[in-house]
Coordinates of C-alpha atoms in Angstrom, one line a residue:
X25 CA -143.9 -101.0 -125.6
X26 CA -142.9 -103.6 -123.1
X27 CA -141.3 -103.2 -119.8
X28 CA -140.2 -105.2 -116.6
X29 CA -143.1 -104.5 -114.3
X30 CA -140.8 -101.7 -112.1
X31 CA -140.4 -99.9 -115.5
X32 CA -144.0 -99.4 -116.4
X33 CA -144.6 -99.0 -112.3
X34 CA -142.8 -95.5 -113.1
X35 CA -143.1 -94.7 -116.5
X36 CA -146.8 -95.9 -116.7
X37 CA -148.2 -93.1 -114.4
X38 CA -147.1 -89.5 -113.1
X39 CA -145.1 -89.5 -110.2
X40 CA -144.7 -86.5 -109.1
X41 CA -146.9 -83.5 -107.1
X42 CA -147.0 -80.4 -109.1
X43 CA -144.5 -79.1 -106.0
X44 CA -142.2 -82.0 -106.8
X45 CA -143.1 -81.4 -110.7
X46 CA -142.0 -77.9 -110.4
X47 CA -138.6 -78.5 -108.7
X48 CA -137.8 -81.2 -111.3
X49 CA -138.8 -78.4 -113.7
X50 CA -136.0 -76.1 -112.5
X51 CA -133.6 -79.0 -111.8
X52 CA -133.4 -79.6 -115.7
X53 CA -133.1 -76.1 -115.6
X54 CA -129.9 -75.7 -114.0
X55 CA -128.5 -78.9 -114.4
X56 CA -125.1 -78.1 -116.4
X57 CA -124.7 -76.1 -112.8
X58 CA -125.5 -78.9 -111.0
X59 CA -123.5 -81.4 -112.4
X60 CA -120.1 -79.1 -112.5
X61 CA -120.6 -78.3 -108.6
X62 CA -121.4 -81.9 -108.2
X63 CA -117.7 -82.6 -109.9
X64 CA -115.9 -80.0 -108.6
X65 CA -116.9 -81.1 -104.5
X66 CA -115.4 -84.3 -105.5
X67 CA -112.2 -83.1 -107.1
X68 CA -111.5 -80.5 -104.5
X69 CA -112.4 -83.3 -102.0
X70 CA -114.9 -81.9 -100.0
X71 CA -117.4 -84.6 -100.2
X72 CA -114.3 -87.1 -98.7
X73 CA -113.4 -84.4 -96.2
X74 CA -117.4 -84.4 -94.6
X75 CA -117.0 -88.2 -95.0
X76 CA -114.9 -88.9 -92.5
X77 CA -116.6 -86.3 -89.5
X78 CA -119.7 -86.7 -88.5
X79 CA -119.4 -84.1 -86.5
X80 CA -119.3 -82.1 -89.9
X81 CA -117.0 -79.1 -90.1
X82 CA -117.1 -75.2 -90.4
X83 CA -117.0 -73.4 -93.6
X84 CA -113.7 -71.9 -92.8
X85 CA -112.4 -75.9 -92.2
X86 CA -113.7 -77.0 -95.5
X87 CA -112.3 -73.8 -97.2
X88 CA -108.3 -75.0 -95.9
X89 CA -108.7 -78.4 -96.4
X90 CA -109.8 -77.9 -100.2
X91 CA -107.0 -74.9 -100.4
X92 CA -109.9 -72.5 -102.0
X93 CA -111.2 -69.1 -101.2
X94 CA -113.8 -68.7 -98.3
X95 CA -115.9 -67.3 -101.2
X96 CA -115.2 -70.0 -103.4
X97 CA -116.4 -73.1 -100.7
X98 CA -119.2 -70.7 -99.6
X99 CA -121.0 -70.8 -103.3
X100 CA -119.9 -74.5 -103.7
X101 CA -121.5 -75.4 -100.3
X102 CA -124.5 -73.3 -100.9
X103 CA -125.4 -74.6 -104.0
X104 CA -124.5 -78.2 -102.7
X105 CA -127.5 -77.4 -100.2
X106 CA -129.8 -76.6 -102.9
X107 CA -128.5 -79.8 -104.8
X108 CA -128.8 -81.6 -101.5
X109 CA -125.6 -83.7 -101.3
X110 CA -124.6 -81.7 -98.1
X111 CA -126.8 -81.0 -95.0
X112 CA -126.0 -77.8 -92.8
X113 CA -126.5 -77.3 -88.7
X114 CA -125.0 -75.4 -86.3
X115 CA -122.9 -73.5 -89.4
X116 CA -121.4 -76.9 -89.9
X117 CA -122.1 -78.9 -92.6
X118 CA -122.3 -83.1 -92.8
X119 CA -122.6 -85.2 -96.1
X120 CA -126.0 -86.7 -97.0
X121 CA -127.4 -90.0 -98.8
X122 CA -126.9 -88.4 -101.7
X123 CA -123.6 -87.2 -101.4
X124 CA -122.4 -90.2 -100.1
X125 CA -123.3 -92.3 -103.2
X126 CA -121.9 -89.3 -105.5
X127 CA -118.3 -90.6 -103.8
X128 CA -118.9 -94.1 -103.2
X129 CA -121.2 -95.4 -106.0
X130 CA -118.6 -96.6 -108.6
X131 CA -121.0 -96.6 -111.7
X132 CA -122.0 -92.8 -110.2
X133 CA -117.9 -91.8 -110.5
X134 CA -117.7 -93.7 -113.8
X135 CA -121.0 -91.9 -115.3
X136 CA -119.6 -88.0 -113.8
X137 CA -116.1 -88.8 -115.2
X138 CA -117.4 -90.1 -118.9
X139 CA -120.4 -87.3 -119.2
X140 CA -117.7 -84.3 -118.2
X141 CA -114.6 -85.6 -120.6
X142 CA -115.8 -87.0 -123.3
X143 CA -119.6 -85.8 -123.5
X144 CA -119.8 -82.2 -121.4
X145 CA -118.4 -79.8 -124.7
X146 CA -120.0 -81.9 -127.8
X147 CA -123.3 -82.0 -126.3
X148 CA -123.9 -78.3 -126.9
X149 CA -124.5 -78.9 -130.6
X150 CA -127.3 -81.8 -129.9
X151 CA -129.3 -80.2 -131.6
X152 CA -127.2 -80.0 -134.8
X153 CA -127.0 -83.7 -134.5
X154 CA -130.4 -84.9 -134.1
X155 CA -131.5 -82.6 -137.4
X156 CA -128.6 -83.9 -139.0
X157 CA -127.6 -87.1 -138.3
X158 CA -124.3 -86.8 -137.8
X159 CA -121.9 -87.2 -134.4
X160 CA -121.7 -83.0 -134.6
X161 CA -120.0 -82.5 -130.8
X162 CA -117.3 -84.9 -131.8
X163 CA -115.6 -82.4 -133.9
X164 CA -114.4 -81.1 -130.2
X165 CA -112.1 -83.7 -130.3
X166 CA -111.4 -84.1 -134.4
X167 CA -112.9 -84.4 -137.6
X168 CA -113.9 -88.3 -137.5
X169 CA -117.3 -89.7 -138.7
X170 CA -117.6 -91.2 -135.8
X171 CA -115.4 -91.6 -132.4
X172 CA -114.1 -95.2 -132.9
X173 CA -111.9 -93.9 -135.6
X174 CA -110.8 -91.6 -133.8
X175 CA -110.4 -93.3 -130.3
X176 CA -107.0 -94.2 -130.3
X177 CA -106.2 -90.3 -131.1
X178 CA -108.6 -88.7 -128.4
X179 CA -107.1 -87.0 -125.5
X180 CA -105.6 -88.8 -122.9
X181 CA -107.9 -88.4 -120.0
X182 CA -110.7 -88.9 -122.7
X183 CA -109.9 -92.0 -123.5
X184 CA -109.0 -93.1 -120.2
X185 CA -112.8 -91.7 -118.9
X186 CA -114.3 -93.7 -122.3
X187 CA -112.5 -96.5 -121.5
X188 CA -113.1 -96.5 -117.9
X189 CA -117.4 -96.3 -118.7
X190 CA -117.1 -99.0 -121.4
X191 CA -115.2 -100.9 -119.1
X192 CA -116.5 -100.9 -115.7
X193 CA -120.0 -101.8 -117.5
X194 CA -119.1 -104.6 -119.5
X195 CA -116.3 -106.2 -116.9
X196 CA -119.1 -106.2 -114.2
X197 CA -120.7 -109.2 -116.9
X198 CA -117.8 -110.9 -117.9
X199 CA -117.8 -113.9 -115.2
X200 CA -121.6 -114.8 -116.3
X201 CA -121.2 -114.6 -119.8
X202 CA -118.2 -116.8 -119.4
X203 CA -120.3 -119.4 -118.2
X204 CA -123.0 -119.2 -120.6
X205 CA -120.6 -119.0 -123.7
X206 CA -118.3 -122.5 -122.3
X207 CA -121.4 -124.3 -120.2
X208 CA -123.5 -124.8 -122.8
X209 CA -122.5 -128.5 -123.4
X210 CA -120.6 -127.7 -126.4
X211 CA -117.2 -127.5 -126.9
X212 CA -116.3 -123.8 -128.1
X213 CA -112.9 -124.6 -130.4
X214 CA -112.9 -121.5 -132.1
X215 CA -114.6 -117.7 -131.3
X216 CA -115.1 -114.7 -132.8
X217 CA -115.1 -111.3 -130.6
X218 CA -116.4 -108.1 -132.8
X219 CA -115.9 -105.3 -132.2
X220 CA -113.5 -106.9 -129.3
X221 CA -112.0 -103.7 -129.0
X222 CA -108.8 -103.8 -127.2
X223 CA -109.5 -107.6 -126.1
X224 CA -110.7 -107.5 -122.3
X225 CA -112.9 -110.3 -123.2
X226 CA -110.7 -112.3 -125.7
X227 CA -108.2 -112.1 -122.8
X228 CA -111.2 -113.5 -120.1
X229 CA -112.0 -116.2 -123.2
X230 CA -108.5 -117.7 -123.2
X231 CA -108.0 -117.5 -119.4
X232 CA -111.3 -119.8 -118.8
X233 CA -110.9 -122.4 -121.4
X234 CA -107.0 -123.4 -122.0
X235 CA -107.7 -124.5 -125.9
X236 CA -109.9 -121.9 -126.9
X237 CA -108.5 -119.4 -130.1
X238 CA -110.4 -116.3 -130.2
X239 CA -110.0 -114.0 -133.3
X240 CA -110.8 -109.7 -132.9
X241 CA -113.2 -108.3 -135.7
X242 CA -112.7 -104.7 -135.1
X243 CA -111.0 -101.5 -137.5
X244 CA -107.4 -101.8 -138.1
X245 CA -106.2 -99.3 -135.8
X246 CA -108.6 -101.1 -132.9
X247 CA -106.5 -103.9 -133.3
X248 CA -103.0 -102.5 -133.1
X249 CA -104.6 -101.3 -129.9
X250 CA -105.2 -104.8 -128.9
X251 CA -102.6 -106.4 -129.9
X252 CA -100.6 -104.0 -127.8
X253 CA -102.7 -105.0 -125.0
X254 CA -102.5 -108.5 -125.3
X255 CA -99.1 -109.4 -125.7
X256 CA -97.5 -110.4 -122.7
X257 CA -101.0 -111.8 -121.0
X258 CA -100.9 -115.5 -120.8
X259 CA -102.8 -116.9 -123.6
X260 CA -102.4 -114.1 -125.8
X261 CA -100.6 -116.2 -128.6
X262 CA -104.3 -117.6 -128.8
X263 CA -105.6 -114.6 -129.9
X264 CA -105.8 -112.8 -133.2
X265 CA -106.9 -109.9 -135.4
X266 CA -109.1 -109.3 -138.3
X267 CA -109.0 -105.9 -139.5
X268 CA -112.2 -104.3 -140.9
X269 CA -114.7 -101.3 -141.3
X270 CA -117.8 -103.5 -140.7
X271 CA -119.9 -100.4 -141.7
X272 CA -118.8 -101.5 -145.2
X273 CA -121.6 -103.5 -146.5
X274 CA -119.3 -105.6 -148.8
X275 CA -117.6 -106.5 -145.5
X276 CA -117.8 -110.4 -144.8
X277 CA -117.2 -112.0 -141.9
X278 CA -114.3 -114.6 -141.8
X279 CA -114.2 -118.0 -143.9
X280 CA -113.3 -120.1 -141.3
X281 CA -115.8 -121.4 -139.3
X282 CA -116.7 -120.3 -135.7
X283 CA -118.5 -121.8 -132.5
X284 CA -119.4 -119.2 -131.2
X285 CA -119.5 -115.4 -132.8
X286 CA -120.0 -113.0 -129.7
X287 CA -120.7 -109.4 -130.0
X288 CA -120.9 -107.3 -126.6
X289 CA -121.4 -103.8 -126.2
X290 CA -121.1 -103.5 -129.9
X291 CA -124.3 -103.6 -132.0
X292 CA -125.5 -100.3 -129.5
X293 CA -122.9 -98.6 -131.5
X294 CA -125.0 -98.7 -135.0
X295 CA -128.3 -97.9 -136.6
X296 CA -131.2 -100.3 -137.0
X297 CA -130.2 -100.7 -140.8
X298 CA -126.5 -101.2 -139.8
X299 CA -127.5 -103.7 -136.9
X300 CA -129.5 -105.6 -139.4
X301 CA -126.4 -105.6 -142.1
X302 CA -123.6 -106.3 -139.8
X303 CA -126.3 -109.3 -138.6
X304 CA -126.9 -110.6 -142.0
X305 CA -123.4 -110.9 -142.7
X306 CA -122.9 -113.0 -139.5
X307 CA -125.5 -115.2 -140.4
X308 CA -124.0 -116.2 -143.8
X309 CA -121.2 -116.8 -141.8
X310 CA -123.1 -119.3 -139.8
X311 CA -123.8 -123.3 -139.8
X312 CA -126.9 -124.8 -137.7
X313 CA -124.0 -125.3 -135.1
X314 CA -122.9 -121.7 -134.6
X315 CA -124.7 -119.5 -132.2
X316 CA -124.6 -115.5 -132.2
X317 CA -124.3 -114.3 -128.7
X318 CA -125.2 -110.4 -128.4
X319 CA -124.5 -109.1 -125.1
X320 CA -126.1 -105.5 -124.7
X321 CA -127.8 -103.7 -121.7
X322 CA -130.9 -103.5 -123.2
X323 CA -133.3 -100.6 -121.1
X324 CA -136.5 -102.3 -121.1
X325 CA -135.1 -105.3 -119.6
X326 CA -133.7 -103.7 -116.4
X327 CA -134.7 -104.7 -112.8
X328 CA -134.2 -101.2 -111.5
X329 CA -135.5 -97.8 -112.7
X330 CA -132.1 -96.1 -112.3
X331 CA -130.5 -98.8 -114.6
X332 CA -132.7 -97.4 -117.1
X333 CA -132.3 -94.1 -116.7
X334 CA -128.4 -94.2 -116.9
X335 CA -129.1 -96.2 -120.0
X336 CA -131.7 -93.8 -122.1
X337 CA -129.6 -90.9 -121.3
X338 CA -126.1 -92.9 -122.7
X339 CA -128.5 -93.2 -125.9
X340 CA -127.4 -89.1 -126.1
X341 CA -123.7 -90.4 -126.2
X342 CA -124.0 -91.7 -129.6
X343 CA -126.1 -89.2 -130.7
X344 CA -123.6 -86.2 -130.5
X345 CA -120.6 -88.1 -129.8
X346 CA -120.4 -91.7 -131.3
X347 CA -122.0 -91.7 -134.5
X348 CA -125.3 -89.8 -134.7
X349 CA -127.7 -92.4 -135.4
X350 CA -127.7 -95.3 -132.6
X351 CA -128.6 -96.1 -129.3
X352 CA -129.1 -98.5 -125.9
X353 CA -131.8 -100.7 -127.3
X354 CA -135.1 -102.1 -126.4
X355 CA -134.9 -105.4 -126.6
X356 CA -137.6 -105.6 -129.4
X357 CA -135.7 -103.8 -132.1
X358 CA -132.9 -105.6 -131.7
X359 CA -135.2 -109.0 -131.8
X360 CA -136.8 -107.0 -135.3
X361 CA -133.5 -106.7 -136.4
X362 CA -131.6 -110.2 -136.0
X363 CA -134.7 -111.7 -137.5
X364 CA -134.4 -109.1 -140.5
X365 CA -130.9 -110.4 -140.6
X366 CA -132.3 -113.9 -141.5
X367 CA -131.8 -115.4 -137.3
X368 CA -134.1 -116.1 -134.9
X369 CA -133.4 -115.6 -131.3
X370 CA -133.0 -118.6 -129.3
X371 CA -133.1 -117.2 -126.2
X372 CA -132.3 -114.3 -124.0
X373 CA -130.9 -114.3 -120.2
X374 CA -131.5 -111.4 -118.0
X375 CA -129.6 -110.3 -114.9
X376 CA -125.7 -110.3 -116.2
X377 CA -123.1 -108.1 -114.0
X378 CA -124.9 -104.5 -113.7
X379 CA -127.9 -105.2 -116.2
X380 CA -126.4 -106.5 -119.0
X381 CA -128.6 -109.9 -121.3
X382 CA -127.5 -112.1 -123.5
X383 CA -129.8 -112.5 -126.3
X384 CA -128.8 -115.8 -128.4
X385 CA -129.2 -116.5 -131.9
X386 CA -129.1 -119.2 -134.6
X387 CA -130.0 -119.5 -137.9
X388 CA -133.3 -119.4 -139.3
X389 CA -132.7 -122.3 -141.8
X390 CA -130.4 -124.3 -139.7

């Protein structure tokens, strides 16, 4: 397995003293505990209230300002010790390092908000889902196959968390990808977004280049979605739908032809032998002008350690949640797979927005 030289730094060789071992043991242990007291300091606003004194404050202050019990801030605080975002002296406690990125760390607040609504409940049956392969927590929300059919139905505040995750990752990229997709020399008439979802990116595409027409590939009720979304941005007249279930094999892609077929965030949401498919049908779609562009955070490509972590643990997402069988890639089975699909990769660039790469394809045969 290949990995960025901080990647096998950390996963090449134990880290850890059997002390350190041990508490990481009983971390894992109790973390369902440790992530709901983690949330609930923020939401009551503790961790904000210690922000702003450095002086700290009292039990009895933090209990008033957060409008709970003294018994109720005492077990929070206590166990906030143990998890070691707050620091005690004196009988007054202070917010530490940790603590401090728990509040300010936007992909931190993003990650607490998706895990608790839209992953905390369905992740209790896991275990069903591995053995089965089958999304089985999502039937806390409904009875989908998977969640995209059922996105537009999802609670409120779910939705808003999933959309807030899928969002702050992939908006972090947008500004390089522009570049890469309009810079390239080539003048890039026509695109097509799949699984454009409800058309951030489209939106971005027309806003950069003034001629450009970008058509959505994404299920029907996606792109009611975005055509709610996109019709009074400027530009918006240059963007259409194509509804579609692209898990249907008999599926092709438009008849027109495209510049430039960009997927982001998208592939992640299917199986190796769906990736492969949904590929293959983009490449008959192809001339030796087109190019694929697959944006994705792949793991094994990441500059930092905690990039990768966030991103192996999403992988549980789809597993209970999204569909039961995908995944955040390594960047070699999504290389096996566009060349399965009849592509080769041209090349990939590393270092988009928060991690993400841009892997680009062409044809074999063109």
């Amino acid at each position: 397995m290949k990995l960025t030289p901080s990647l096998e730094k950390v996963y090449g060789r134990e880290q850890c003293s059997a002390p350190e071992a041990q508490r990481k043991a009983q971390e894992i242990a109790f973390a369902p505990v440790v992530f709901q007291v983690s949330r609930l300091m923020l939401k009551f606003g503790i961790l904000e209230y210690l922000a702003g004194r450095r002086e700290g404050a009292s039990q009895s202050e933090i209990a008033a300002h957060a409008h709970l019990s003294e018994y109720a801030a005492q077990v929070l605080l206590e166990a906030s010790l143990s998890i070691g975002t707050v620091l005690t002296a004196d009988d007054r406690y202070t917010l530490s390092k940790t603590g401090w990125f728990l509040l300010n760390d936007r992909m931190a607040r993003a990650n607490l908000d998706f895990n608790h609504d839209v992953n905390y409940l369905g992740l209790f049956n896991l275990e069903e889902s591995l053995l089965e392969g089958r999304p089985e927590g999502l039937k806390v929300f409904g009875e989908w196959p998977t969640i995209y059919e059922g996105l537009s139905s999802l609670p409120s505040g779910v939705q808003k968390s999933w959309f807030g995750f899928d969002h702050f990752y992939s908006d972090e990229s947008f500004d390089a990808a522009l570049k890469i997709v309009f810079g390239g020399g080539r003048k890039v008439r026509k695109l097509l977004d799949v699984g454009g979802n409800t058309g951030r990116w489209a939106v971005r595409c027309v806003g950069y280049d003034s001629e450009v027409e970008v058509t959505i590939m994404d299920l029907p009720q996606q792109i009611e979605m975005m055509r709610r979304a996109v019709a009074n941005v400027a530009g918006g007249g240059r963007i259409h739908g194509y509804g579609c279930d692209l898990l249907d094999e008999r599926t092709a892609f438009p008849s027109e032809h495209f510049d430039v077929i960009w997927m982001s965030q998208f592939l992640d949401c299917f199986s190796e032998r769906e990736v492969t498919s949904i590929c293959r049908r983009a490449a008959e779609s192809m001339d030796g002008d087109t190019r694929l562009c697959i944006m994705e955070t792949f793991w094994d490509r990441q500059r930092f350690e905690t990039a990768a972590y966030c991103l192996t643990l999403t992988s549980i997402y789809f597993t209970a949640m999204a569909n039961g069988n995908s995944k955040m890639y390594h960047s070699d089975d999504m290389k096996r797979c566009v060349e399965a699909a009849g592509l080769e990769v041209e090349e990939i660039i590393d270092g988009l927005g928060l991690g993400h790469s841009v892997m680009i394809c062409k044809r074999r045969d063109a």
